[in-house]
Coordinates of C-alpha atoms in Angstrom, one line a residue:
M1 CA -16.1 19.6 -23.9
T2 CA -19.7 19.0 -24.9
L3 CA -21.3 20.1 -28.1
H4 CA -24.6 21.9 -27.8
P5 CA -27.5 20.0 -29.5
Q6 CA -27.7 22.8 -32.2
S7 CA -24.0 22.2 -32.9
V8 CA -24.5 18.4 -33.2
A9 CA -27.3 19.0 -35.8
F10 CA -25.2 21.5 -37.8
L11 CA -22.1 19.3 -37.9
T12 CA -24.2 16.2 -38.8
D13 CA -25.6 18.1 -41.8
L14 CA -22.0 19.1 -42.9
G15 CA -20.9 15.4 -43.1
E16 CA -17.3 14.3 -43.3
P17 CA -14.7 17.1 -43.8
T18 CA -12.3 17.1 -46.7
V19 CA -9.3 19.2 -47.5
P20 CA -10.1 21.4 -50.5
D21 CA -8.4 20.9 -53.8
A22 CA -7.3 24.0 -55.8
D23 CA -9.0 22.7 -58.9
Q24 CA -12.3 22.4 -57.0
V25 CA -12.3 26.0 -55.7
P26 CA -14.3 27.6 -58.5
A27 CA -17.0 24.9 -58.2
V28 CA -17.2 25.2 -54.4
R29 CA -17.4 29.0 -54.6
A30 CA -20.2 28.8 -57.2
Q31 CA -22.1 26.2 -55.1
A32 CA -22.0 28.4 -51.9
R33 CA -23.0 31.5 -53.9
A34 CA -25.9 29.7 -55.5
A35 CA -27.2 28.4 -52.2
A36 CA -27.0 31.9 -50.7
L37 CA -28.8 33.5 -53.6
A38 CA -31.6 30.9 -53.3
A39 CA -32.4 32.0 -49.8
T40 CA -35.5 34.2 -49.6
D41 CA -35.6 35.2 -45.9
R42 CA -33.6 38.4 -46.2
I43 CA -34.2 41.2 -43.8
G44 CA -35.1 44.5 -45.5
L45 CA -33.1 47.6 -44.5
D46 CA -33.3 51.3 -45.2
A47 CA -30.7 50.8 -48.0
V48 CA -28.5 48.0 -49.4
L49 CA -26.1 49.5 -51.9
D50 CA -23.4 48.0 -54.1
L51 CA -20.7 50.5 -54.4
D52 CA -17.1 51.0 -55.7
A53 CA -14.6 51.9 -53.1
D54 CA -11.7 53.1 -55.2
G55 CA -11.7 50.0 -57.3
V56 CA -12.8 47.5 -54.5
P57 CA -16.4 46.2 -54.7
V58 CA -18.3 46.8 -51.5
R59 CA -21.8 46.6 -50.2
L60 CA -23.3 49.1 -47.8
Y61 CA -26.0 47.9 -45.4
R62 CA -27.7 50.9 -43.8
P63 CA -30.4 50.2 -41.2
A64 CA -31.3 53.9 -40.8
L65 CA -30.1 57.3 -42.1
G66 CA -27.2 58.5 -40.1
A67 CA -26.4 55.1 -38.5
P68 CA -22.9 54.5 -37.2
V69 CA -20.9 52.3 -39.6
A70 CA -18.5 49.4 -39.3
L71 CA -16.2 47.8 -41.8
Y72 CA -17.2 44.1 -42.3
V73 CA -14.7 41.5 -43.7
H74 CA -16.1 38.1 -44.4
G75 CA -14.3 34.8 -43.7
G76 CA -13.8 31.7 -45.9
G77 CA -10.2 30.9 -45.5
W78 CA -9.2 33.9 -47.8
V79 CA -10.4 31.5 -50.6
L80 CA -14.1 30.9 -50.3
H81 CA -17.2 33.1 -49.7
D82 CA -18.1 36.5 -50.9
L83 CA -20.7 39.3 -50.4
E84 CA -23.5 36.9 -51.3
T85 CA -22.6 34.2 -48.9
H86 CA -22.6 36.7 -46.0
D87 CA -25.5 38.9 -47.3
A88 CA -28.3 37.5 -45.1
F89 CA -26.0 37.6 -42.0
C90 CA -24.9 41.2 -42.7
R91 CA -28.5 42.2 -43.0
H92 CA -29.3 40.5 -39.6
L93 CA -26.2 42.1 -38.0
A94 CA -27.2 45.6 -39.2
H95 CA -30.8 45.1 -38.2
R96 CA -30.2 43.8 -34.7
T97 CA -27.4 46.2 -33.8
G98 CA -28.5 49.4 -35.6
W99 CA -25.0 49.6 -37.1
A100 CA -24.5 50.1 -40.8
L101 CA -21.9 47.8 -42.4
L102 CA -19.6 48.2 -45.3
A103 CA -18.8 44.7 -46.5
V104 CA -15.7 44.2 -48.5
D105 CA -15.5 42.0 -51.6
Y106 CA -11.8 41.6 -51.4
R107 CA -9.7 39.6 -53.9
R108 CA -9.2 36.0 -52.9
A109 CA -6.5 33.5 -52.8
P110 CA -5.1 31.4 -54.4
E111 CA -5.4 33.7 -57.5
H112 CA -4.6 36.7 -55.3
P113 CA -2.5 35.8 -52.3
F114 CA -1.2 38.1 -49.6
P115 CA -1.0 41.1 -49.7
A116 CA -3.8 41.5 -52.2
P117 CA -6.8 40.8 -49.9
L118 CA -5.3 43.0 -47.2
D119 CA -4.7 45.8 -49.7
D120 CA -8.3 45.7 -50.7
V121 CA -9.5 45.9 -47.1
E122 CA -7.2 48.8 -46.5
T123 CA -8.5 50.6 -49.6
A124 CA -12.1 50.1 -48.5
A125 CA -11.4 51.4 -45.0
R126 CA -9.8 54.5 -46.3
W127 CA -12.6 55.1 -48.7
L128 CA -15.2 54.7 -46.0
R129 CA -13.5 57.3 -43.8
Q130 CA -13.7 59.7 -46.7
H131 CA -17.1 58.9 -48.2
A132 CA -19.3 57.9 -45.3
R133 CA -21.2 61.1 -45.1
A134 CA -22.1 61.0 -48.8
H135 CA -23.9 57.7 -48.1
R136 CA -25.6 59.0 -45.0
V137 CA -23.7 56.9 -42.4
D138 CA -21.4 58.0 -39.6
A139 CA -17.7 56.9 -39.6
T140 CA -16.6 59.2 -36.8
F141 CA -15.9 56.0 -34.8
L142 CA -15.0 53.1 -37.1
P143 CA -14.8 49.5 -35.9
G144 CA -13.6 46.7 -38.1
I145 CA -15.5 43.4 -37.8
G146 CA -14.3 40.1 -39.2
D147 CA -14.9 36.4 -38.9
S148 CA -12.2 33.8 -39.2
S149 CA -9.9 34.8 -42.1
G150 CA -11.8 38.1 -42.3
A151 CA -10.8 38.6 -38.6
N152 CA -7.2 38.0 -39.6
L153 CA -7.5 40.7 -42.3
V154 CA -9.0 43.2 -39.8
A155 CA -6.2 42.5 -37.3
G156 CA -3.6 42.6 -40.1
L157 CA -5.0 46.0 -41.1
S158 CA -4.4 47.2 -37.5
V159 CA -0.8 46.0 -37.8
R160 CA -0.3 47.9 -41.1
D161 CA -1.9 51.1 -39.8
A162 CA -3.2 51.2 -36.2
S163 CA -5.0 54.6 -36.9
L164 CA -7.4 53.3 -39.5
L165 CA -9.8 51.5 -37.2
D166 CA -11.0 52.7 -33.8
M167 CA -11.9 49.1 -32.6
Q168 CA -11.5 45.5 -33.7
V169 CA -14.2 42.9 -33.4
L170 CA -12.7 39.5 -34.2
L171 CA -14.8 36.3 -34.3
Y172 CA -12.7 33.2 -34.0
P173 CA -9.7 34.9 -35.7
A174 CA -6.7 33.3 -37.4
T175 CA -3.8 35.1 -35.8
D176 CA -0.6 33.0 -36.2
R177 CA 0.5 31.4 -39.5
A178 CA 3.1 29.3 -37.7
G179 CA 0.9 28.4 -34.7
D180 CA 0.1 24.8 -33.8
L181 CA -3.4 23.6 -34.8
D182 CA -4.7 20.9 -32.5
P183 CA -6.4 18.1 -34.5
A184 CA -8.3 17.2 -31.2
L185 CA -10.4 20.3 -31.9
D186 CA -11.3 19.2 -35.5
T187 CA -14.9 19.4 -36.5
P188 CA -16.6 19.2 -39.9
A189 CA -16.8 23.0 -39.7
L190 CA -13.0 23.3 -39.8
T191 CA -10.1 20.9 -39.4
A192 CA -6.4 21.5 -38.7
A193 CA -5.6 20.1 -42.2
Q194 CA -8.1 22.4 -43.9
M195 CA -6.8 25.4 -42.0
A196 CA -3.2 24.6 -42.9
W197 CA -4.3 24.4 -46.6
F198 CA -6.0 27.8 -46.4
W199 CA -2.9 29.3 -44.8
R200 CA -0.8 28.0 -47.7
Q201 CA -3.1 29.5 -50.3
Y202 CA -3.1 32.9 -48.7
A203 CA 0.5 33.4 -47.4
D204 CA 2.7 30.4 -48.0
G205 CA 6.0 31.0 -46.2
S206 CA 5.2 34.6 -45.1
D207 CA 6.3 35.5 -41.6
S208 CA 4.9 39.1 -41.8
A209 CA 3.1 40.4 -38.7
E210 CA 0.4 41.5 -41.2
V211 CA -0.2 37.8 -41.8
S212 CA 0.4 36.7 -38.1
P213 CA -0.9 39.6 -35.9
L214 CA 0.0 37.6 -32.8
R215 CA 3.6 38.1 -33.7
H216 CA 3.4 41.9 -34.1
D217 CA 6.2 43.6 -32.1
D218 CA 4.0 46.6 -31.2
L219 CA 0.8 45.2 -30.0
A220 CA 0.3 48.2 -27.6
S221 CA -0.7 50.3 -30.6
T222 CA -3.6 48.0 -31.5
P223 CA -7.1 49.6 -31.0
P224 CA -9.5 48.3 -28.4
T225 CA -10.5 44.8 -29.3
V226 CA -13.2 42.2 -28.9
V227 CA -12.3 38.6 -29.4
V228 CA -14.8 35.8 -29.5
T229 CA -13.6 32.2 -29.8
A230 CA -15.5 29.0 -30.2
E231 CA -14.9 26.1 -27.9
H232 CA -14.8 23.4 -30.6
D233 CA -12.5 25.2 -33.1
V234 CA -8.9 24.6 -34.2
L235 CA -8.4 28.4 -34.1
R236 CA -9.6 28.7 -30.5
D237 CA -6.2 28.7 -28.9
Q238 CA -4.5 31.2 -31.1
G239 CA -7.4 33.6 -30.9
E240 CA -7.3 33.4 -27.1
A241 CA -3.5 33.8 -27.2
Y242 CA -3.9 37.0 -29.2
A243 CA -6.5 38.4 -26.8
S244 CA -4.1 37.6 -23.9
A245 CA -1.1 39.2 -25.6
L246 CA -3.1 42.4 -26.4
S247 CA -4.2 42.6 -22.7
A248 CA -0.7 42.2 -21.5
A249 CA 0.3 45.0 -23.9
G250 CA -2.2 47.3 -22.2
V251 CA -4.9 47.2 -25.0
P252 CA -8.5 47.2 -23.7
V253 CA -9.8 43.8 -24.5
S254 CA -13.1 42.0 -24.1
A255 CA -12.8 38.3 -24.8
W256 CA -14.8 35.2 -24.2
R257 CA -15.1 31.6 -25.4
A258 CA -18.5 30.6 -26.8
L259 CA -19.2 27.2 -25.3
G260 CA -20.6 24.2 -27.1
V261 CA -20.2 25.6 -30.6
P262 CA -17.9 25.1 -33.6
H263 CA -16.2 27.4 -36.0
S264 CA -18.7 29.4 -38.1
F265 CA -21.5 29.7 -35.5
W266 CA -21.4 33.5 -35.6
R267 CA -22.9 33.9 -39.1
M268 CA -25.7 31.4 -38.6
P269 CA -28.4 33.1 -36.4
E270 CA -31.0 30.9 -37.9
R271 CA -29.3 27.8 -36.5
F272 CA -27.6 29.0 -33.3
D273 CA -29.1 30.8 -30.3
L274 CA -25.6 31.8 -29.3
S275 CA -25.1 33.5 -32.7
R276 CA -28.1 35.8 -32.0
A277 CA -26.9 36.5 -28.4
T278 CA -23.3 37.2 -29.6
V279 CA -24.6 39.7 -32.2
L280 CA -26.4 41.6 -29.5
A281 CA -23.3 41.5 -27.2
V282 CA -21.1 42.8 -30.0
G283 CA -23.5 45.6 -30.8
A284 CA -23.6 46.7 -27.2
L285 CA -19.8 46.7 -26.9
M286 CA -19.5 48.8 -30.1
D287 CA -22.1 51.2 -28.8
A288 CA -20.3 51.5 -25.4
R289 CA -16.9 52.0 -27.1
R290 CA -18.3 54.6 -29.5
T291 CA -19.9 56.5 -26.7
A292 CA -16.7 56.6 -24.8
H293 CA -14.8 57.7 -27.9
L294 CA -17.1 60.6 -29.0

């Protein structure tokens, strides 16, 4: 397994990985948020609106009036990241695909462990179904898009209510709380020790299928799914196991392994050519599935 030169540069910039400490979480969140807010290269869209989805803060990215809309759930180990850390990427995703996005500012662990984050994602999805037209977007066909822990929440939502989403798009998803994490796939972007810590903050001891979608006993009810894994990622194998299990259950699945890249590559189009290509591929797959649905 060989790292792409862009991956080498990214991982070198990250430095040595460390396992988070609960006392450091507020400072780490604030640092990431400040860095995101300092960025000036944000794509302008038809509208970017901060809204209230029945008590859950959300942000609507609308590239054009009447655009189809997807639910977006950010990653960060259920602990880190927020609307601001993913703002530039959501603008890029909406601009390049033509899809509006409703990004969910769900409550985070460890202050709010499972099921609070998933509850917020469900609330936002139901709100979007009801209020899309009022905000000039089309939720007739509603995909859910998530990266990492956000992908876990999208998949968990499909376990909770398979009718809420018409499609899942999962970027390097966490799918199995009890699954093995291979330290041989560690990189500074994510290590097995870090991921184990994140799991403990979110759902320590829970064996619910909403936490571990790979263990759901009715995978056949899952909506059509796209799974993208990263070659150099401790979550790679459980993401691919989930895609295989869905396919075996008869669910339409498009899945591929992005070669040469680590965890987090998807949301960094400014650093990774493969991020930009994956965004276009995801947009095309959503367009095709929407056309078939309508």
